[in-house]
Coordinates of C-alpha atoms in Angstrom, one line a residue:
X1 CA 0.0 0.0 0.0
X2 CA 2.8 2.4 0.8
X3 CA 4.2 2.2 -2.7
X4 CA 0.9 2.7 -4.4
X5 CA 0.9 5.7 -6.7
X6 CA -2.1 7.9 -7.6
X7 CA -2.3 9.2 -11.1
X8 CA -4.5 12.2 -12.0
X9 CA -5.4 13.1 -15.6
X10 CA -4.2 16.4 -16.8
X11 CA -7.7 17.9 -16.8
X12 CA -8.0 17.3 -13.1
X13 CA -4.3 18.1 -12.1
X14 CA -4.5 21.6 -13.5
X15 CA -7.4 22.8 -11.4
X16 CA -5.9 21.1 -8.3
X17 CA -2.6 23.0 -8.9
X18 CA -4.4 26.3 -9.4
X19 CA -6.4 25.9 -6.3
X20 CA -3.3 24.9 -4.3
X21 CA -1.5 28.0 -5.6
X22 CA -4.4 30.3 -4.8
X23 CA -4.7 28.8 -1.3
X24 CA -0.9 29.2 -0.7
X25 CA -1.2 32.9 -1.8
X26 CA -4.3 33.6 0.3
X27 CA -3.2 31.8 3.5
X28 CA 0.6 31.9 3.4
X29 CA 2.1 34.5 1.1
X30 CA -0.4 37.3 1.5
X31 CA -0.3 37.3 5.3
X32 CA 3.5 37.1 5.3
X33 CA 3.8 40.0 2.9
X34 CA 1.1 42.0 4.8
X35 CA 2.9 41.5 8.2
X36 CA 6.2 42.4 6.7
X37 CA 4.9 45.6 5.1
X38 CA 3.1 46.6 8.3
X39 CA 6.3 46.1 10.4
X40 CA 8.4 48.0 7.9
X41 CA 5.8 50.8 7.7
X42 CA 5.7 51.1 11.5
X43 CA 9.5 51.2 11.6
X44 CA 9.7 53.8 8.8
X45 CA 7.2 56.1 10.6
X46 CA 9.1 55.8 13.9
X47 CA 12.4 56.6 12.1
X48 CA 10.9 59.5 10.2
X49 CA 9.5 61.1 13.4
X50 CA 13.1 61.4 14.6
X51 CA 14.5 62.8 11.3
X52 CA 11.8 65.0 9.9
X53 CA 11.6 68.7 10.9
X54 CA 8.0 68.2 11.8
X55 CA 6.9 64.7 13.0
X56 CA 4.2 62.9 11.0
X57 CA 0.7 63.7 12.4
X58 CA -0.7 61.1 14.7
X59 CA -3.8 60.7 12.5
X60 CA -1.6 58.8 10.0
X61 CA -1.2 56.1 12.6
X62 CA -4.9 55.4 12.6
X63 CA -6.2 52.7 10.1
X64 CA -8.1 54.2 7.1
X65 CA -11.2 52.2 7.9
X66 CA -11.4 53.7 11.4
X67 CA -11.1 57.2 10.0
X68 CA -13.7 56.5 7.4
X69 CA -16.2 55.3 10.1
X70 CA -15.3 58.3 12.2
X71 CA -16.1 60.7 9.4
X72 CA -19.2 58.8 8.3
X73 CA -20.6 58.9 11.9
X74 CA -19.8 62.6 12.4
X75 CA -22.9 64.3 13.7
X76 CA -22.9 66.9 10.9
X77 CA -22.5 64.2 8.3
X78 CA -25.3 62.2 9.8
X79 CA -27.6 65.2 9.8
X80 CA -26.8 65.8 6.1
X81 CA -27.6 62.1 5.4
X82 CA -30.9 62.5 7.1
X83 CA -31.7 65.5 4.9
X84 CA -30.7 63.7 1.7
X85 CA -32.6 60.6 2.8
X86 CA -35.9 62.6 2.5
X87 CA -35.4 62.6 -1.3
X88 CA -33.5 59.4 -2.0
X89 CA -34.1 57.1 1.0
X90 CA -31.8 56.3 3.9
X91 CA -30.0 53.4 2.2
X92 CA -29.2 55.4 -0.9
X93 CA -28.1 58.4 1.1
X94 CA -25.8 56.4 3.2
X95 CA -24.3 54.7 0.2
X96 CA -23.7 58.1 -1.5
X97 CA -22.0 59.4 1.7
X98 CA -19.8 56.3 1.9
X99 CA -18.7 56.8 -1.7
X100 CA -17.7 60.4 -0.9
X101 CA -15.8 59.3 2.2
X102 CA -14.0 56.6 0.3
X103 CA -12.9 59.2 -2.3
X104 CA -11.7 61.6 0.3
X105 CA -10.0 59.5 2.9
X106 CA -6.3 58.8 2.1
X107 CA -4.4 55.7 3.2
X108 CA -1.0 57.2 3.7
X109 CA 1.9 54.8 3.1
X110 CA 5.2 56.2 4.4
X111 CA 7.4 53.7 2.5
X112 CA 5.7 54.7 -0.8
X113 CA 5.8 58.4 -0.1
X114 CA 9.3 58.9 1.3
X115 CA 11.1 56.1 -0.6
X116 CA 9.4 55.2 -3.9
X117 CA 7.7 58.5 -4.5
X118 CA 10.8 60.5 -3.5
X119 CA 13.0 58.5 -5.7
X120 CA 10.6 58.8 -8.6
X121 CA 10.2 62.6 -8.2
X122 CA 13.9 63.1 -7.8
X123 CA 14.9 61.1 -10.8
X124 CA 12.0 62.3 -13.1
X125 CA 12.3 66.0 -12.2
X126 CA 16.0 66.2 -12.3
X127 CA 16.0 64.5 -15.8
X128 CA 13.9 67.5 -16.9
X129 CA 14.9 70.6 -14.9
X130 CA 17.5 72.3 -12.9
X131 CA 15.6 72.8 -9.7
X132 CA 16.3 75.9 -7.7
X133 CA 14.9 77.7 -4.6
X134 CA 14.8 81.3 -5.7
X135 CA 13.9 82.8 -2.3
X136 CA 13.1 81.5 1.2
X137 CA 12.9 83.0 4.7
X138 CA 16.1 82.9 6.9
X139 CA 17.1 79.5 8.2
X140 CA 14.9 78.4 11.1
X141 CA 12.1 80.9 10.3
X142 CA 9.6 78.0 10.1
X143 CA 11.0 76.2 13.1
X144 CA 9.2 78.7 15.4
X145 CA 5.8 77.4 14.2
X146 CA 4.3 75.5 17.1
X147 CA 3.7 71.8 16.6
X148 CA 0.0 72.2 17.6
X149 CA -0.4 74.6 14.6
X150 CA -2.0 73.5 11.3
X151 CA 0.2 74.3 8.3
X152 CA -1.2 75.0 4.8
X153 CA 1.2 75.6 1.8
X154 CA -0.6 77.9 -0.7
X155 CA 0.8 78.3 -4.2
X156 CA 0.1 79.5 -7.7
X157 CA -0.7 76.7 -10.1
X158 CA 1.5 76.6 -13.2
X159 CA 1.8 72.9 -13.9
X160 CA 0.6 69.5 -12.7
X161 CA 4.2 69.0 -11.7
X162 CA 3.8 71.6 -8.9
X163 CA 2.7 68.8 -6.6
X164 CA 5.7 66.7 -7.3
X165 CA 8.1 69.7 -7.1
X166 CA 6.8 70.9 -3.8
X167 CA 6.6 67.4 -2.3
X168 CA 10.2 66.7 -3.4
X169 CA 11.5 70.0 -1.8
X170 CA 9.5 69.4 1.4
X171 CA 10.4 65.7 1.8
X172 CA 12.9 66.4 4.6
X173 CA 10.4 68.5 6.5
X174 CA 7.1 66.5 6.4
X175 CA 4.6 65.0 4.1
X176 CA 2.0 67.3 2.3
X177 CA -1.5 66.3 1.5
X178 CA -3.0 67.7 -1.8
X179 CA -6.4 67.6 -3.5
X180 CA -6.7 65.8 -6.8
X181 CA -9.5 66.3 -9.2
X182 CA -12.0 63.8 -10.6
X183 CA -9.4 62.5 -13.1
X184 CA -7.8 60.7 -10.2
X185 CA -10.9 58.8 -9.2
X186 CA -10.2 55.8 -11.3
X187 CA -8.1 52.7 -10.4
X188 CA -5.1 52.6 -10.0
X189 CA -4.6 56.4 -9.9
X190 CA -6.8 56.7 -6.9
X191 CA -4.8 54.1 -4.9
X192 CA -1.6 56.0 -5.7
X193 CA -3.1 59.3 -4.7
X194 CA -4.4 57.9 -1.4
X195 CA -1.0 56.2 -0.6
X196 CA 0.6 59.6 -1.2
X197 CA -1.7 61.2 1.5
X198 CA -3.8 63.0 -1.1
X199 CA -7.6 63.2 -1.3
X200 CA -9.9 63.3 -4.3
X201 CA -12.5 66.0 -4.7
X202 CA -15.3 66.6 -7.1
X203 CA -15.3 70.0 -8.6
X204 CA -18.5 69.6 -10.6
X205 CA -22.0 68.7 -9.4
X206 CA -21.4 69.0 -5.7
X207 CA -24.5 68.1 -3.7
X208 CA -25.3 69.5 -0.3
X209 CA -24.4 66.1 1.2
X210 CA -21.0 66.1 -0.6
X211 CA -20.2 69.7 0.6
X212 CA -20.9 68.6 4.2
X213 CA -18.8 65.5 3.9
X214 CA -15.9 67.6 2.4
X215 CA -16.3 70.3 5.1
X216 CA -16.1 67.7 7.9
X217 CA -13.2 65.9 6.3
X218 CA -11.2 69.2 6.1
X219 CA -12.1 70.0 9.7
X220 CA -10.9 66.5 10.7
X221 CA -7.6 66.8 8.9
X222 CA -6.9 70.4 9.9
X223 CA -7.7 69.6 13.5
X224 CA -5.3 66.6 13.2
X225 CA -2.6 69.0 11.9
X226 CA -2.2 67.2 8.6
X227 CA 0.0 69.5 6.4
X228 CA -2.1 70.7 3.5
X229 CA -1.2 72.0 0.0
X230 CA -3.7 74.0 -2.0
X231 CA -3.6 76.2 -5.1
X232 CA -5.6 79.5 -4.7
X233 CA -6.3 79.8 -8.4
X234 CA -8.2 76.4 -8.3
X235 CA -6.9 75.3 -11.7
X236 CA -3.9 75.6 -14.0
X237 CA -3.1 79.0 -15.4
X238 CA -4.1 78.7 -19.1
X239 CA -2.4 82.0 -20.2
X240 CA 0.7 82.1 -18.0
X241 CA -0.5 84.9 -15.7
X242 CA -1.9 84.6 -12.2
X243 CA -5.6 83.9 -12.2
X244 CA -8.3 85.3 -9.9
X245 CA -8.5 83.6 -6.6
X246 CA -11.1 81.0 -5.8
X247 CA -12.2 80.5 -2.2
X248 CA -13.6 77.0 -2.1
X249 CA -11.0 75.1 -0.1
X250 CA -10.0 78.2 1.8
X251 CA -13.6 78.4 3.2
X252 CA -13.4 74.8 4.4
X253 CA -9.9 75.3 5.9
X254 CA -10.8 78.5 7.8
X255 CA -14.1 77.1 9.0
X256 CA -12.0 74.8 11.2
X257 CA -10.4 77.7 13.0
X258 CA -11.1 77.6 16.7
X259 CA -12.9 74.3 16.6
X260 CA -11.7 71.2 18.3
X261 CA -7.9 71.4 18.6
X262 CA -7.3 74.0 15.8
X263 CA -5.9 76.9 17.8
X264 CA -4.2 78.4 14.8
X265 CA -3.6 78.0 11.1
X266 CA -0.4 79.1 9.4
X267 CA -0.4 79.7 5.6
X268 CA 3.0 79.6 3.8
X269 CA 2.9 81.3 0.3
X270 CA 4.7 79.3 -2.4
X271 CA 5.4 80.6 -5.9
X272 CA 6.4 78.4 -8.9
X273 CA 7.8 79.3 -12.3
X274 CA 9.1 77.1 -15.2
X275 CA 11.3 77.7 -18.2
X276 CA 9.0 75.2 -19.9
X277 CA 5.6 74.0 -18.6
X278 CA 5.0 70.5 -20.0
X279 CA 1.3 71.2 -20.6
X280 CA 1.7 74.7 -22.1
X281 CA 0.6 73.8 -25.6
X282 CA -2.5 72.0 -24.3
X283 CA -3.3 74.9 -22.0
X284 CA -3.1 77.4 -24.8
X285 CA -5.2 75.3 -27.0
X286 CA -8.1 75.1 -24.5
X287 CA -8.1 78.6 -23.0
X288 CA -11.8 79.0 -23.5
X289 CA -13.5 75.8 -22.5
X290 CA -10.7 74.3 -20.4
X291 CA -10.8 70.5 -20.1
X292 CA -14.4 69.9 -18.8
X293 CA -15.6 68.9 -22.3
X294 CA -12.9 66.4 -23.0
X295 CA -14.0 62.8 -23.2
X296 CA -12.6 59.9 -21.2
X297 CA -10.9 58.6 -24.4
X298 CA -9.0 61.9 -24.7
X299 CA -7.9 61.7 -21.0
X300 CA -6.8 58.1 -21.4
X301 CA -4.8 58.9 -24.5
X302 CA -3.1 61.8 -22.9
X303 CA -2.3 59.7 -19.8
X304 CA -0.8 56.9 -21.8
X305 CA 1.4 59.2 -23.9
X306 CA 2.6 61.0 -20.8
X307 CA 3.3 57.7 -19.1
X308 CA 5.5 56.6 -22.0
X309 CA 7.4 59.9 -21.7
X310 CA 7.9 59.3 -17.9
X311 CA 9.2 55.8 -18.5
X312 CA 11.6 57.1 -21.1
X313 CA 13.0 59.7 -18.7
X314 CA 13.3 57.2 -15.8
X315 CA 15.2 54.9 -18.1
X316 CA 17.4 57.8 -19.3
X317 CA 16.1 57.2 -22.9
X318 CA 14.9 60.8 -23.3
X319 CA 17.5 63.4 -22.3
X320 CA 16.1 66.7 -23.5
X321 CA 16.2 69.3 -20.8
X322 CA 13.5 71.8 -20.1
X323 CA 15.6 74.5 -18.5
X324 CA 14.9 75.6 -14.9
X325 CA 12.1 75.3 -12.4
X326 CA 12.3 77.7 -9.5
X327 CA 10.3 77.9 -6.3
X328 CA 10.0 80.7 -3.7
X329 CA 8.8 80.4 -0.2
X330 CA 7.3 83.3 1.6
X331 CA 6.9 84.3 5.3
X332 CA 4.5 82.2 7.5
X333 CA 1.2 84.0 7.9
X334 CA -0.5 83.1 11.2
X335 CA -4.3 83.6 11.1
X336 CA -4.2 84.2 14.9
X337 CA -1.6 86.9 14.5
X338 CA -3.5 88.3 11.4
X339 CA -6.6 88.6 13.5
X340 CA -4.7 90.1 16.5
X341 CA -3.4 92.9 14.3
X342 CA -7.1 93.8 13.6
X343 CA -8.2 93.5 17.2
X344 CA -9.9 90.1 16.8
X345 CA -9.4 86.8 18.6
X346 CA -9.8 83.3 17.4
X347 CA -11.9 82.3 20.4
X348 CA -14.5 85.0 19.6
X349 CA -15.1 84.0 16.0
X350 CA -18.5 82.6 15.0
X351 CA -19.3 81.0 11.7
X352 CA -20.2 84.3 10.0
X353 CA -17.0 85.9 11.2
X354 CA -15.0 82.9 9.9
X355 CA -16.6 83.4 6.5
X356 CA -15.9 87.1 6.5
X357 CA -12.1 86.7 6.9
X358 CA -11.7 84.2 4.0
X359 CA -11.5 86.8 1.2
X360 CA -9.1 89.2 3.0
X361 CA -6.7 86.4 4.0
X362 CA -6.8 85.0 0.5
X363 CA -5.9 88.4 -1.0
X364 CA -3.1 88.8 1.5
X365 CA -1.7 85.4 0.5
X366 CA -2.0 86.0 -3.3
X367 CA -0.3 89.4 -2.8
X368 CA 2.7 87.6 -1.3
X369 CA 2.7 85.0 -4.1
X370 CA 2.7 87.7 -6.8
X371 CA 5.9 89.2 -5.4
X372 CA 7.5 85.8 -5.0
X373 CA 7.2 84.4 -8.5
X374 CA 10.8 83.6 -9.6
X375 CA 12.2 85.3 -12.7
X376 CA 13.6 82.8 -15.2
X377 CA 15.6 83.1 -18.4
X378 CA 12.8 82.2 -20.8
X379 CA 10.4 84.7 -19.2
X380 CA 13.0 87.4 -19.6
X381 CA 13.9 86.6 -23.2
X382 CA 10.2 86.3 -24.2
X383 CA 9.4 89.7 -22.7
X384 CA 12.3 91.3 -24.5
X385 CA 11.4 89.7 -27.9
X386 CA 7.8 90.8 -27.6
X387 CA 9.0 94.4 -27.0
X388 CA 11.3 94.2 -30.0
X389 CA 10.1 95.2 -33.4
X390 CA 11.4 93.9 -36.7
X391 CA 12.9 90.7 -37.9
X392 CA 15.5 89.2 -37.8
X393 CA 16.3 89.6 -34.1
X394 CA 19.5 91.1 -32.9
X395 CA 21.2 89.0 -30.2
X396 CA 23.0 92.0 -28.8
X397 CA 19.8 93.9 -28.5
X398 CA 18.1 91.0 -26.7
X399 CA 21.0 90.7 -24.3
X400 CA 20.9 94.4 -23.6
X401 CA 17.1 94.1 -23.0
X402 CA 17.6 91.2 -20.6
X403 CA 20.2 93.2 -18.7
X404 CA 17.9 96.2 -18.5
X405 CA 15.0 94.0 -17.1
X406 CA 17.3 92.3 -14.6
X407 CA 18.3 95.6 -13.2
X408 CA 14.7 96.8 -13.0
X409 CA 13.6 93.6 -11.3
X410 CA 16.5 93.7 -8.9
X411 CA 15.4 97.2 -7.8
X412 CA 11.9 95.8 -7.3
X413 CA 13.2 93.0 -5.1
X414 CA 11.9 90.2 -7.4
X415 CA 13.4 86.7 -6.8
X416 CA 16.1 86.2 -9.5
X417 CA 17.6 82.8 -10.4
X418 CA 20.6 84.3 -12.1
X419 CA 23.1 87.0 -11.1
X420 CA 21.9 90.3 -12.5
X421 CA 25.5 90.9 -13.8
X422 CA 25.4 87.6 -15.8
X423 CA 22.9 88.8 -18.4
X424 CA 24.8 87.0 -21.3
X425 CA 24.4 83.5 -19.7
X426 CA 20.7 84.2 -18.8
X427 CA 20.0 85.4 -22.4
X428 CA 21.7 82.3 -23.9
X429 CA 19.8 79.9 -21.6
X430 CA 16.5 81.5 -22.6
X431 CA 17.3 81.5 -26.3
X432 CA 18.4 77.8 -26.1
X433 CA 15.0 76.7 -24.7
X434 CA 13.0 78.8 -27.2
X435 CA 15.1 77.5 -30.2
X436 CA 14.7 73.9 -29.0
X437 CA 10.9 74.5 -29.1
X438 CA 10.8 76.1 -32.5
X439 CA 9.5 79.4 -31.0
X440 CA 12.5 80.9 -32.6
X441 CA 14.5 79.6 -35.5
X442 CA 18.0 80.3 -36.8
X443 CA 18.8 80.9 -40.5
X444 CA 22.2 82.0 -41.7
X445 CA 23.3 82.8 -38.1
X446 CA 20.3 85.1 -37.7
X447 CA 17.4 84.7 -35.3
X448 CA 13.8 84.8 -36.5
X449 CA 10.4 84.5 -34.8
X450 CA 8.2 81.6 -35.7
X451 CA 4.8 83.3 -36.1
X452 CA 3.0 80.0 -35.4
X453 CA 4.4 80.0 -31.9
X454 CA 3.9 83.6 -30.8
X455 CA 1.4 82.4 -28.2
X456 CA 4.2 80.6 -26.4
X457 CA 6.2 83.9 -26.2
X458 CA 3.1 85.7 -24.8
X459 CA 2.5 82.8 -22.3
X460 CA 5.9 83.0 -20.7
X461 CA 6.2 86.8 -20.8
X462 CA 2.9 86.9 -18.8
X463 CA 4.5 84.9 -16.0
X464 CA 6.5 88.0 -14.9
X465 CA 4.4 90.8 -16.6
X466 CA 2.8 91.8 -13.3
X467 CA 6.2 93.1 -12.0
X468 CA 6.3 95.7 -14.7
X469 CA 2.5 96.5 -14.6
X470 CA 2.9 97.4 -10.9
X471 CA 5.4 100.1 -11.9
X472 CA 3.3 101.6 -14.7
X473 CA 2.6 105.3 -14.5
X474 CA -1.0 105.2 -15.5
X475 CA -3.9 103.6 -13.7
X476 CA -4.7 101.3 -16.5
X477 CA -1.4 99.5 -16.1
X478 CA -2.3 98.4 -12.6
X479 CA -5.6 96.8 -13.7
X480 CA -4.2 93.4 -14.5
X481 CA -2.7 93.0 -11.0
X482 CA -5.9 94.2 -9.5
X483 CA -7.8 91.4 -11.3
X484 CA -5.3 88.9 -9.8
X485 CA -6.5 90.1 -6.3
X486 CA -10.1 89.7 -7.2
X487 CA -11.4 86.7 -5.3
X488 CA -14.2 84.6 -6.7
X489 CA -17.0 82.9 -4.8
X490 CA -17.2 79.1 -5.5
X491 CA -19.0 78.4 -8.7
X492 CA -18.3 81.8 -10.4
X493 CA -16.1 82.3 -13.4
X494 CA -13.5 85.0 -14.0
X495 CA -15.7 86.5 -16.8
X496 CA -18.8 86.7 -14.6
X497 CA -18.4 90.4 -14.0

């Protein structure tokens, strides 16, 4: 009997083998991998809390499912569900709220953010740009911000790479949570966003229930001192200039002030500028309607093409450089101090008072950002070329124009990424980028404009045009900057006036 052999036909052996493999995966491999990742994640967070300038918020130690139930069972959310249930029924309203909570709640994975994400951002960004910090407060200026204070980084929105650039530069300080649009609500993008600590928001068709869930989510995260990153313009600049401010997320953030453990909120202005924005041609092509009318097929096609480009850069197949990307950091703006300067106190604020301070604080922040936007070679050269009449272009005249603008900007205190005395190098860098993009072309050692790409010259000139508009002698020259400081209520458009 012991030497008896059992023989299974092939048609029976294959299912047995598959079931055995699935069982081993489910009951042996998956638990082992899960325990290993949990252990390494716990060790990574403990190590990061000793090396980061600001320790990770304690809310990141709480399992995602617990946070989801906590938000879903919030009294305000439950009241909103009761209201919605009058029209759709209790079960449908709860399912709707749970969908919103699932989209919003991140599942932060420190190993992914500080190891995989940091490596990816570093390698990808450095393959494209020379990354510089154009201006920042004196060393230790942010160290005085108390740990019990909620920090919000507020920037202008030039490119989808803004998030990667800022996360990369802030990686030694702390993590930063950003909002992603509806495009990120599909698998696997939503998983990547959530592991990065980001949350997904719906910009269109927000119901009352959704607004309440979003408001309570922001209050939970601000109260837990989760560092936030937002863009006051609400969308990418489609013409290169600063756009009117939108107050949506600012309202939710400031609504948390004085509630629960939120004693103070500190805003840090951040300004971005690029020698080349990867999306510039797409932004210029859709200035009127934006991207809301684009189909899912268009989005999928763009994502696939961009993914191939990223893989090529990560594998060092594509080596074309895009010039510089520069970032400026402004002074910390404490809401408590801002109120104290006006004779107000956080503890005395009611809901109406919180709403009334949103627009003034937003204008204060965007005012700082407008004076922090770095001046880059392409912006300077584009400005000079647009001022120059005739064709072909004179290199010497362009260099003199760049030198003149650099001196003017230095007197204004604008953040410069090149030495004002080195106008020749600055001019050459700007010309190199514009020539590589066929904005200019060279024929018999002479430079010529490409009339088909004049829009790109105007796009990059607008990134610094507000510096010169502020110094204009007539009132009309100040109008563009005034429009920058015009805040918009949620749901309105810049042309609504």
